[in-house]
XYZ file of C-alpha atoms in Angstrom:
653
model
C 24.475 -45.432 -52.982
C 20.842 -45.594 -54.088
C 18.808 -42.419 -53.769
C 15.658 -44.402 -52.940
C 14.741 -44.819 -49.269
C 12.520 -47.843 -48.698
C 10.427 -46.170 -46.019
C 9.695 -42.994 -47.987
C 5.947 -42.167 -47.769
C 4.093 -41.180 -50.888
C 3.518 -37.397 -51.078
C -0.268 -37.869 -50.960
C 0.019 -39.787 -47.680
C 1.565 -36.875 -45.782
C -0.877 -34.230 -44.472
C -0.400 -30.543 -45.166
C -1.358 -29.470 -41.614
C 1.112 -28.248 -38.948
C 2.652 -31.011 -36.899
C 5.661 -32.798 -35.436
C 7.523 -35.648 -37.144
C 9.860 -38.332 -35.793
C 12.488 -40.416 -37.579
C 13.143 -43.820 -35.978
C 15.783 -46.505 -36.526
C 15.334 -50.284 -36.720
C 15.162 -50.579 -32.915
C 12.393 -47.926 -32.787
C 14.735 -45.374 -31.162
C 13.795 -41.800 -32.024
C 16.627 -40.297 -34.079
C 15.210 -36.886 -34.825
C 12.180 -34.788 -33.847
C 11.191 -31.836 -35.984
C 8.325 -29.405 -36.395
C 6.668 -28.074 -39.514
C 4.000 -25.612 -40.505
C 3.283 -27.874 -43.492
C 4.319 -31.486 -42.869
C 4.221 -32.511 -46.543
C 6.420 -29.638 -47.676
C 8.910 -30.110 -44.829
C 9.291 -33.894 -45.064
C 9.779 -33.785 -48.835
C 13.110 -32.026 -48.155
C 14.443 -35.119 -46.387
C 13.671 -37.358 -49.370
C 15.495 -35.279 -51.952
C 18.385 -37.001 -53.821
C 20.883 -38.088 -51.170
C 23.767 -36.376 -52.946
C 22.042 -33.006 -52.457
C 21.556 -33.416 -48.679
C 23.870 -32.113 -45.993
C 26.146 -34.838 -44.647
C 24.456 -34.879 -41.236
C 20.987 -35.015 -42.779
C 22.060 -37.768 -45.190
C 23.428 -39.837 -42.309
C 20.194 -39.391 -40.348
C 17.814 -40.421 -43.154
C 19.940 -43.440 -44.107
C 20.177 -44.557 -40.470
C 16.415 -44.234 -40.010
C 14.043 -46.973 -41.107
C 10.716 -45.195 -40.615
C 9.140 -41.778 -40.234
C 5.900 -40.901 -38.455
C 4.052 -37.688 -37.701
C 1.423 -36.140 -35.451
C -0.704 -33.232 -36.651
C -1.680 -30.369 -34.330
C -3.886 -27.313 -34.599
C -1.330 -24.525 -34.955
C 2.368 -23.950 -35.470
C 2.715 -22.807 -31.854
C 1.327 -26.155 -30.693
C 3.868 -27.883 -32.948
C 6.664 -25.936 -31.241
C 5.447 -26.924 -27.804
C 5.062 -30.582 -28.728
C 8.472 -30.658 -30.407
C 10.135 -29.345 -27.245
C 8.333 -31.895 -25.097
C 9.455 -34.807 -27.254
C 13.031 -33.578 -27.647
C 13.315 -33.675 -23.855
C 11.420 -36.942 -23.638
C 13.358 -38.944 -26.251
C 16.717 -37.078 -26.348
C 17.160 -37.740 -30.094
C 20.852 -37.893 -31.115
C 20.369 -35.904 -34.319
C 18.615 -33.003 -32.582
C 21.748 -31.694 -30.834
C 22.823 -29.148 -33.425
C 19.300 -28.042 -34.243
C 18.365 -27.356 -30.637
C 18.051 -23.797 -29.345
C 21.409 -23.117 -27.648
C 19.650 -21.263 -24.814
C 17.001 -23.923 -24.264
C 13.333 -22.921 -24.102
C 12.094 -19.940 -22.073
C 9.940 -20.183 -18.955
C 7.819 -17.807 -16.934
C 9.085 -18.007 -13.356
C 7.751 -16.516 -10.116
C 10.353 -16.296 -7.320
C 8.155 -17.332 -4.412
C 11.123 -17.577 -2.022
C 11.755 -13.807 -2.243
C 10.304 -11.301 0.193
C 8.426 -9.745 -2.720
C 8.205 -12.397 -5.466
C 8.799 -11.204 -9.025
C 7.736 -12.500 -12.441
C 10.557 -12.960 -14.924
C 11.541 -14.664 -18.141
C 14.289 -17.245 -17.718
C 15.894 -20.207 -19.438
C 17.394 -21.437 -16.151
C 15.360 -23.995 -14.263
C 17.356 -24.084 -11.031
C 16.173 -20.940 -9.236
C 15.555 -21.957 -5.626
C 11.946 -21.662 -4.488
C 10.689 -20.478 -7.881
C 7.486 -21.691 -9.524
C 7.864 -22.328 -13.266
C 5.276 -22.109 -16.024
C 5.905 -23.192 -19.584
C 7.985 -23.955 -21.529
C 7.085 -21.427 -24.197
C 8.075 -21.781 -27.859
C 9.465 -18.251 -28.141
C 10.563 -15.481 -25.768
C 7.889 -13.163 -27.119
C 5.248 -15.677 -26.028
C 6.426 -15.419 -22.398
C 6.547 -11.620 -22.458
C 3.084 -11.530 -23.992
C 1.749 -13.775 -21.223
C 3.393 -11.663 -18.505
C 1.970 -8.471 -19.992
C -1.508 -9.965 -19.995
C -1.211 -11.377 -16.476
C 0.078 -8.085 -15.056
C -3.180 -6.449 -16.128
C -5.048 -8.877 -13.913
C -2.413 -9.440 -11.187
C -0.002 -6.455 -10.898
C 3.154 -7.864 -9.251
C 6.864 -7.013 -9.157
C 8.959 -7.287 -12.338
C 12.116 -5.273 -11.428
C 15.391 -7.019 -10.596
C 16.650 -7.587 -7.054
C 19.163 -4.712 -7.118
C 16.522 -2.147 -8.088
C 14.126 -3.592 -5.510
C 16.591 -3.270 -2.644
C 17.615 0.243 -3.665
C 13.971 1.366 -3.846
C 13.052 -0.172 -0.489
C 16.061 1.448 1.232
C 15.576 4.891 -0.318
C 11.807 4.936 -0.182
C 11.664 6.034 -3.825
C 9.902 3.891 -6.451
C 12.125 1.760 -8.638
C 12.636 2.863 -12.243
C 10.274 0.180 -13.598
C 7.656 1.363 -11.100
C 8.071 4.961 -12.226
C 7.234 4.063 -15.821
C 4.367 1.759 -14.819
C 6.139 -1.557 -15.452
C 6.561 -2.740 -11.842
C 3.770 -3.086 -9.281
C 5.665 -4.506 -6.290
C 6.186 -2.935 -2.860
C 9.127 -1.041 -4.369
C 6.665 0.953 -6.475
C 5.153 2.411 -3.318
C 1.602 1.393 -4.235
C 1.144 -1.801 -2.144
C 2.490 -3.335 1.029
C 4.494 -6.550 1.161
C 1.492 -8.457 2.546
C -0.892 -7.106 -0.106
C 1.646 -7.914 -2.788
C 1.969 -11.513 -1.547
C -1.810 -11.943 -1.842
C -1.716 -10.750 -5.456
C 1.222 -13.086 -6.190
C -0.724 -16.038 -4.794
C -3.566 -15.198 -7.174
C -1.102 -14.950 -10.074
C 0.392 -18.383 -9.317
C -2.972 -19.979 -8.634
C -4.442 -18.885 -11.943
C -1.361 -19.850 -13.971
C -1.349 -23.264 -12.303
C -5.032 -24.111 -12.600
C -6.263 -21.731 -15.298
C -9.666 -21.980 -13.662
C -12.443 -19.856 -15.145
C -14.004 -19.333 -11.699
C -11.807 -16.284 -11.199
C -12.910 -14.847 -14.546
C -16.548 -15.413 -13.596
C -15.953 -13.667 -10.251
C -14.275 -10.669 -11.911
C -17.109 -10.475 -14.445
C -19.642 -10.333 -11.596
C -17.623 -7.581 -9.880
C -17.521 -5.627 -13.139
C -21.295 -5.761 -13.458
C -21.821 -4.754 -9.836
C -19.454 -1.802 -10.202
C -21.221 -0.743 -13.361
C -24.618 -0.824 -11.660
C -23.160 1.236 -8.797
C -21.829 3.693 -11.419
C -18.243 3.043 -10.275
C -17.045 3.024 -13.867
C -13.318 3.185 -13.087
C -13.501 -0.067 -11.107
C -15.718 -1.624 -13.783
C -13.150 -0.711 -16.455
C -10.318 -2.269 -14.421
C -12.306 -5.488 -13.959
C -13.133 -5.489 -17.668
C -9.454 -5.245 -18.582
C -8.615 -8.027 -16.124
C -11.249 -10.322 -17.643
C -9.971 -9.655 -21.170
C -6.394 -10.358 -20.102
C -7.227 -13.652 -18.404
C -9.379 -14.760 -21.339
C -6.440 -14.120 -23.652
C -4.138 -16.209 -21.447
C -6.577 -19.140 -21.513
C -6.642 -19.097 -25.306
C -2.877 -19.525 -25.677
C -2.629 -23.307 -25.896
C -4.794 -26.288 -26.823
C -2.084 -28.958 -26.697
C -0.617 -28.118 -23.264
C -3.167 -28.584 -20.478
C -2.988 -27.555 -16.849
C 0.052 -28.695 -14.901
C -1.983 -31.053 -12.698
C -3.692 -32.905 -15.566
C -2.810 -36.588 -16.025
C -5.028 -38.225 -18.637
C -5.007 -40.731 -21.471
C -7.022 -39.412 -24.391
C -8.357 -41.751 -27.094
C -9.573 -40.546 -30.490
C -11.245 -42.987 -32.895
C -11.967 -42.695 -36.604
C -13.734 -45.637 -38.196
C -15.480 -47.014 -41.251
C -17.290 -50.307 -41.869
C -14.186 -52.508 -41.732
C -11.505 -50.770 -39.673
C -10.930 -48.196 -36.954
C -7.869 -46.026 -36.373
C -7.018 -45.198 -32.767
C -4.850 -42.329 -31.548
C -3.799 -42.316 -27.898
C -2.402 -39.080 -26.460
C -0.646 -39.709 -23.150
C -0.792 -36.469 -21.123
C 1.195 -36.179 -17.895
C 1.323 -32.963 -15.874
C -0.334 -31.098 -18.696
C 2.150 -32.152 -21.407
C 1.835 -34.738 -24.156
C 4.459 -37.297 -23.143
C 3.704 -39.821 -25.859
C 1.471 -40.739 -28.773
C 0.418 -44.220 -29.835
C -1.542 -45.089 -32.912
C -2.857 -48.343 -34.270
C -5.586 -49.730 -36.519
C -8.021 -52.418 -35.399
C -10.080 -54.591 -37.717
C -13.750 -54.347 -36.884
C -16.167 -57.200 -36.692
C -19.648 -57.068 -38.225
C -21.943 -54.513 -36.560
C -19.373 -53.652 -33.896
C -20.808 -50.841 -31.781
C -18.774 -47.958 -30.392
C -19.220 -49.405 -26.903
C -17.730 -52.749 -27.943
C -15.004 -50.961 -29.859
C -13.982 -48.918 -26.797
C -13.895 -52.100 -24.696
C -11.584 -53.708 -27.226
C -9.357 -50.650 -27.393
C -9.000 -50.473 -23.603
C -7.874 -54.102 -23.535
C -5.373 -53.425 -26.295
C -3.999 -50.275 -24.692
C -3.612 -51.534 -21.136
C -1.766 -54.823 -21.462
C 1.572 -55.725 -19.941
C 3.049 -53.018 -17.734
C 0.818 -50.203 -18.988
C -1.298 -48.689 -16.189
C -4.239 -46.378 -16.822
C -4.223 -42.906 -15.219
C -7.004 -41.634 -12.998
C -8.895 -40.184 -15.956
C -9.390 -41.512 -19.488
C -11.018 -39.347 -22.157
C -12.962 -41.175 -24.891
C -15.170 -39.905 -27.766
C -18.316 -41.137 -26.003
C -19.115 -43.115 -22.881
C -19.719 -46.830 -23.554
C -22.879 -48.542 -22.346
C -20.959 -50.463 -19.683
C -18.909 -47.478 -18.493
C -19.244 -48.430 -14.808
C -18.029 -51.978 -15.377
C -15.178 -50.775 -17.578
C -14.127 -48.247 -14.926
C -14.059 -51.042 -12.352
C -11.922 -53.242 -14.596
C -9.484 -50.430 -15.322
C -9.373 -49.514 -11.621
C -8.338 -53.076 -10.812
C -5.400 -52.774 -13.201
C -4.353 -49.380 -11.818
C -5.019 -50.201 -8.122
C -6.895 -46.912 -7.849
C -10.105 -45.340 -9.046
C -10.251 -44.670 -12.796
C -12.859 -42.428 -14.392
C -14.042 -42.461 -18.020
C -14.938 -39.036 -19.425
C -16.535 -37.976 -22.705
C -15.112 -34.528 -23.463
C -17.798 -32.197 -24.815
C -16.211 -28.756 -24.448
C -13.165 -26.983 -23.115
C -9.473 -27.761 -23.377
C -9.893 -31.552 -23.350
C -12.403 -31.383 -26.179
C -9.940 -29.240 -28.142
C -7.190 -31.795 -27.592
C -9.609 -34.578 -28.578
C -10.260 -32.758 -31.848
C -6.511 -32.654 -32.511
C -6.183 -36.384 -31.778
C -9.191 -37.151 -33.983
C -7.512 -35.358 -36.880
C -4.527 -37.652 -36.425
C -6.825 -40.705 -36.339
C -8.433 -39.651 -39.630
C -5.021 -39.308 -41.219
C -3.932 -42.705 -39.844
C -7.021 -44.456 -41.239
C -6.548 -42.870 -44.644
C -2.875 -43.856 -44.618
C -3.749 -47.432 -43.633
C -6.275 -47.788 -46.432
C -3.978 -46.210 -49.012
C -1.003 -48.360 -48.107
C -3.050 -51.540 -47.913
C -4.581 -50.985 -51.334
C -1.152 -50.068 -52.759
C 0.514 -53.274 -51.579
C 1.195 -55.429 -54.657
C 0.836 -58.782 -52.881
C -2.410 -57.721 -51.203
C -3.825 -56.385 -54.500
C -2.960 -59.583 -56.347
C -4.608 -61.683 -53.646
C -7.687 -59.451 -53.691
C -8.104 -59.787 -57.479
C -7.679 -63.567 -57.299
C -10.257 -63.840 -54.504
C -12.720 -61.690 -56.463
C -12.264 -63.850 -59.539
C -13.046 -66.977 -57.523
C -15.945 -65.477 -55.515
C -17.708 -64.032 -58.597
C -17.003 -67.009 -60.859
C -15.036 -64.984 -63.412
C -12.864 -66.580 -66.069
C -9.991 -64.195 -65.344
C -9.037 -61.687 -62.665
C -10.851 -58.313 -62.879
C -7.883 -56.239 -63.991
C -10.164 -53.342 -64.992
C -13.151 -52.466 -62.800
C -15.697 -49.678 -63.139
C -17.991 -48.616 -60.297
C -21.084 -46.383 -60.577
C -22.977 -44.383 -57.979
C -25.929 -41.978 -58.197
C -26.303 -38.886 -56.017
C -29.169 -36.396 -55.783
C -30.730 -33.827 -53.482
C -34.301 -34.838 -52.689
C -34.782 -36.248 -56.172
C -33.391 -33.142 -57.893
C -29.984 -32.204 -59.258
C -29.231 -35.840 -60.094
C -25.652 -36.777 -60.940
C -23.776 -40.053 -61.327
C -20.128 -41.017 -61.137
C -17.924 -43.608 -62.767
C -14.565 -44.511 -61.206
C -12.033 -46.842 -62.756
C -9.569 -49.174 -61.024
C -6.893 -51.016 -62.982
C -4.771 -53.695 -61.305
C -6.437 -52.711 -58.044
C -5.358 -49.052 -58.255
C -7.444 -45.976 -59.162
C -7.132 -44.480 -62.642
C -8.320 -40.964 -61.882
C -7.669 -39.741 -65.409
C -10.476 -42.038 -66.558
C -13.067 -41.049 -63.946
C -16.277 -39.705 -65.501
C -19.263 -37.695 -64.224
C -22.803 -37.721 -65.577
C -25.679 -35.283 -65.245
C -29.184 -36.782 -65.348
C -31.937 -34.168 -65.874
C -35.031 -36.198 -64.959
C -35.476 -39.603 -63.385
C -38.054 -41.564 -61.422
C -35.593 -43.093 -58.937
C -31.986 -44.237 -58.477
C -32.488 -47.450 -60.432
C -33.831 -45.547 -63.439
C -30.919 -43.096 -63.254
C -28.445 -45.951 -63.043
C -30.053 -47.708 -65.997
C -29.897 -44.590 -68.165
C -26.273 -43.817 -67.282
C -25.097 -47.374 -67.921
C -27.013 -47.505 -71.184
C -25.161 -44.433 -72.353
C -21.789 -45.727 -71.171
C -22.264 -49.190 -72.729
C -23.262 -47.613 -76.039
C -19.611 -46.629 -76.447
C -18.689 -50.339 -76.462
C -21.093 -51.285 -79.290
C -18.884 -51.950 -82.353
C -20.905 -49.737 -84.757
C -21.557 -47.043 -82.173
C -25.338 -47.469 -82.430
C -27.666 -46.858 -79.525
C -29.927 -49.725 -78.393
C -33.556 -49.507 -79.439
C -34.704 -49.736 -75.838
C -32.892 -46.505 -74.953
C -35.544 -44.117 -73.557
C -36.310 -41.014 -75.579
C -36.365 -37.443 -74.364
C -33.962 -35.622 -72.099
C -30.210 -35.289 -72.263
C -27.478 -36.912 -70.213
C -24.273 -34.895 -69.956
C -20.929 -36.626 -69.700
C -18.341 -34.380 -67.994
C -20.407 -31.398 -69.080
C -20.850 -32.508 -72.718
C -24.318 -33.350 -74.004
C -25.033 -36.954 -74.993
C -28.451 -37.262 -76.609
C -30.732 -40.070 -75.525
C -32.826 -40.169 -78.677
C -32.027 -42.995 -81.153
C -29.567 -41.907 -83.859
C -30.730 -40.997 -87.315
C -29.665 -43.075 -90.302
C -26.018 -42.516 -91.054
C -23.751 -43.496 -93.896
C -20.803 -44.404 -91.697
C -20.078 -45.466 -88.129
C -18.535 -42.032 -87.399
C -21.683 -40.262 -88.544
C -23.741 -42.649 -86.419
C -21.595 -41.773 -83.429
C -22.111 -38.045 -84.005
C -25.866 -38.495 -84.402
C -25.982 -40.549 -81.227
C -24.218 -37.790 -79.345
C -20.928 -39.701 -79.008
C -18.979 -37.024 -80.845
C -16.780 -39.276 -83.006
C -13.478 -40.929 -82.266
C -12.317 -38.156 -79.933
C -15.198 -38.797 -77.546
C -14.890 -42.575 -77.904
C -11.534 -42.261 -76.131
C -13.474 -41.393 -72.998
C -14.617 -45.019 -72.776
C -12.180 -46.839 -75.033
C -11.532 -49.816 -72.705
C -14.077 -52.432 -71.719
C -14.179 -53.366 -68.019
C -13.876 -56.950 -66.780
C -16.063 -56.156 -63.783
C -18.854 -53.600 -63.506
C -19.844 -52.635 -59.924
C -22.865 -50.639 -58.814
C -23.464 -49.143 -55.379
C -26.551 -50.919 -54.074
C -28.343 -54.205 -53.665
C -30.737 -56.270 -55.781
C -32.774 -53.369 -57.312
C -29.683 -51.553 -58.527
C -28.099 -54.751 -59.842
C -31.310 -55.590 -61.722
C -31.345 -52.164 -63.395
C -27.689 -52.493 -64.373
C -28.283 -56.024 -65.699
C -31.119 -54.746 -67.921
C -28.860 -52.056 -69.387
C -26.090 -54.601 -69.951
C -28.470 -57.094 -71.548
C -30.032 -54.539 -73.887
C -26.651 -53.184 -74.959
C -25.579 -56.530 -76.394
C -22.094 -56.138 -74.903
C -20.632 -59.425 -73.652
C -17.721 -60.417 -71.469
C -18.541 -58.100 -68.545
C -19.267 -59.445 -65.056
C -21.767 -57.422 -63.007
C -22.176 -57.141 -59.230
C -23.432 -54.708 -56.600
C -22.279 -53.991 -53.051
C -24.919 -53.251 -50.406
C -23.553 -50.785 -47.846
C -25.327 -51.957 -44.699
C -23.865 -55.441 -44.514
C -21.136 -55.110 -47.156
C -22.598 -58.017 -49.128
C -22.062 -58.671 -52.836
C -25.097 -59.217 -55.087
C -25.025 -60.883 -58.504
C -27.771 -60.686 -61.178
C -30.652 -63.179 -60.796
C -29.351 -64.391 -57.436
C -31.531 -64.819 -54.377
C -28.588 -64.900 -52.001
C -25.591 -62.562 -51.761
C -21.939 -63.500 -51.938
C -20.383 -63.002 -48.497
C -16.704 -62.169 -48.653
C -14.700 -62.799 -45.469
C -14.549 -59.789 -43.196
C -11.247 -57.925 -43.402
C -10.297 -59.826 -46.544
C -8.310 -57.946 -49.162
C -11.053 -58.638 -51.709
C -13.781 -56.987 -49.632
C -11.441 -54.138 -48.757
C -10.812 -53.475 -52.462
C -14.521 -53.582 -53.366
C -15.337 -51.254 -50.477
C -12.650 -48.764 -51.506
C -13.974 -48.645 -55.080
C -17.506 -48.095 -53.815
C -16.404 -45.348 -51.400
C -14.422 -43.633 -54.154
C -17.445 -43.645 -56.489
C -19.625 -42.221 -53.711
C -17.085 -39.498 -52.901
C -16.720 -38.545 -56.562
C -20.498 -38.320 -57.053
C -21.091 -36.284 -53.897
C -18.292 -33.850 -54.747
C -19.705 -33.264 -58.222
C -23.261 -32.930 -56.941
C -22.293 -30.263 -54.395
C -20.198 -28.308 -56.870
C -22.984 -28.418 -59.438
C -25.597 -27.292 -56.924
C -23.463 -24.332 -55.900
C -22.824 -23.459 -59.544
C -26.527 -23.668 -60.380
C -27.460 -21.308 -57.543
C -24.904 -18.713 -58.621
C -25.979 -19.088 -62.270
C -29.669 -18.501 -61.513
C -29.046 -15.386 -59.444
C -26.173 -14.186 -61.604
C -28.556 -13.781 -64.553
C -30.412 -10.979 -62.753
C -29.211 -7.499 -63.829
C -27.700 -5.512 -60.982
C -27.084 -8.574 -58.808
C -23.359 -9.197 -58.293
C -21.467 -11.762 -56.167
C -21.594 -9.631 -52.996
C -25.358 -9.145 -53.136
C -25.907 -12.814 -54.037
C -23.949 -13.791 -50.924
C -26.051 -11.476 -48.733
C -29.326 -12.826 -50.183
C -28.356 -16.483 -49.701
C -27.122 -15.787 -46.176
C -30.498 -14.251 -45.293
C -32.905 -16.618 -47.068
C -30.795 -19.788 -47.056
C -31.722 -21.001 -50.552
C -33.055 -19.907 -53.913
C -36.312 -21.762 -53.189
C -37.028 -19.614 -50.119
C -35.967 -16.487 -51.976
C -38.429 -17.357 -54.735
C -41.250 -17.546 -52.173
C -40.352 -14.191 -50.589
C -42.328 -11.029 -51.306
C -40.897 -7.936 -52.957
C -41.078 -6.022 -49.667
C -39.139 -8.690 -47.699
C -36.455 -8.769 -50.402
C -36.205 -4.981 -50.403
C -35.478 -5.017 -46.650
C -32.109 -6.708 -47.270
C -29.084 -4.457 -47.016
C -28.008 -3.245 -50.470
C -31.241 -4.306 -52.203
C -33.519 -1.423 -53.183
C -37.193 -1.604 -54.243
C -36.396 -1.629 -57.969
C -33.828 -4.435 -57.691
C -36.118 -6.384 -55.349
C -38.896 -6.194 -57.946
C -36.470 -7.401 -60.626
C -35.361 -10.353 -58.483
C -38.957 -11.295 -57.696
C -39.997 -11.032 -61.333
C -37.032 -13.085 -62.615
C -37.453 -15.921 -60.098
C -41.222 -16.121 -60.635
C -40.919 -16.126 -64.430
């Protein structure tokens, strides 16, 4: 038996967040539902060598044909979602891993003369109102303890209650302050029923109106100097606030919504649909749609609604979307016609629905990344993309090695550039390079200088072109590469050292010549790159640029761009290279800026990391700190007059 499972995801495709995963067979039946604090670490256990797996686990993973996952905010949310889906799908391989006592509930026995709150795993108590399920027993007890501070009701068992009511003596739980029913002798049966109704009402609706009312009563009691009542109301407010913060995945019991999260880029959008019924996530759907040119969010939502509600699918009364489309009224009418009832579109801005939308959006981001990674990793798609690029750009052979360059800066300062390398349509991260550019007039000048330096490594004798500008230093991965022309040298190696190339060891940084050189930008950037390529004397390299706004491809000395078909594998590959170069440049630029700030302030005697953090938190930047007076600096906690004078003097030097 082969140890390789065809559906095994790559480790980098699996997120490290908490979540719930599902194994499915060829008929899409859910075989197993599991939870994990770290999805990547947990799922890797299932794809160990088959001979090392337990027999039951081995049978499950070989029966399955796919695995999928949904990320959530916390491990507790993962527990709740796992329970919901185990009951929803009844997976055959979950039997032995299921809690043998089922999941605990908080129940209120409304049919009793004096209803009590209790923890139970039995769901058949007549006349009881259930809340939950909860992932662990301690979670139910914690909720009861909090609720009893706001709504003191009975907790003792029926035998103790009857004995106390017959004898007129408080029950044992009442004597130690754990029971607040009529058996405790503190309230009547009618008063207790009123408190129970409040308990049930809040647990069912979790409405903040009660908290607002208690807060107002607390303030009134405080103004009237009734501090004991104010303290009780304060404790009640704290308890109810704590209860509301217990769950972001499970909503109120009366909530029926469909919640859509969307993550998009220029070519595609990933959609995550959370189907919530009676406050529980009953299902999750995810798909990727190809976007048309300049597709607005409004048009995208229209398209998604049509995709989601086809066939027998009926929309609920409320649909949560990232933002309301322009034609929200018309869309609500269309959806209402499908559902035969009124349907409302809502853009969640705050509260529990916004929290759930954030969770769904995280899943959409992961789905889009997974889609792009898998599409670019597909051998057939990569081969087709390279062939299409060869034809579109008029190349003699397919671009098996491509290099893409991007420039990043902060308001014209702290300029950096990146070089990313793709071979056979896949990234070669070990050959990525970063450049530091000390001074430049604009992006085109920076690009020209960086490419001139890079192309100098391809000149057979290692010489630097005469047109290379003098003055300044470009750093390559932190190593200086001089821009002044090299002095006369007796050998090519000496010429390389004089030119700043550093000999054969440094030449390995750029030992392979690209077939295709890509720059991020339109005609100006392509013209600058073409000048550097022309002056270098290097031949056999095709040059192009990709303009971000319309995703069009520009060639040197061309008045019109090359338009690749939307959603083609060729355009997808070019876009991914460009995005990777941009990401690499931005990451380096931010890290360098942070390092520069710490270096400048770290040179000041008496100024350590803690004080640097306090200064930056107060002033926001080194520039504002430099403009500050000695007195304003001395006002900062931990900075005395002498140190403030030293800081001021050092930054003004």
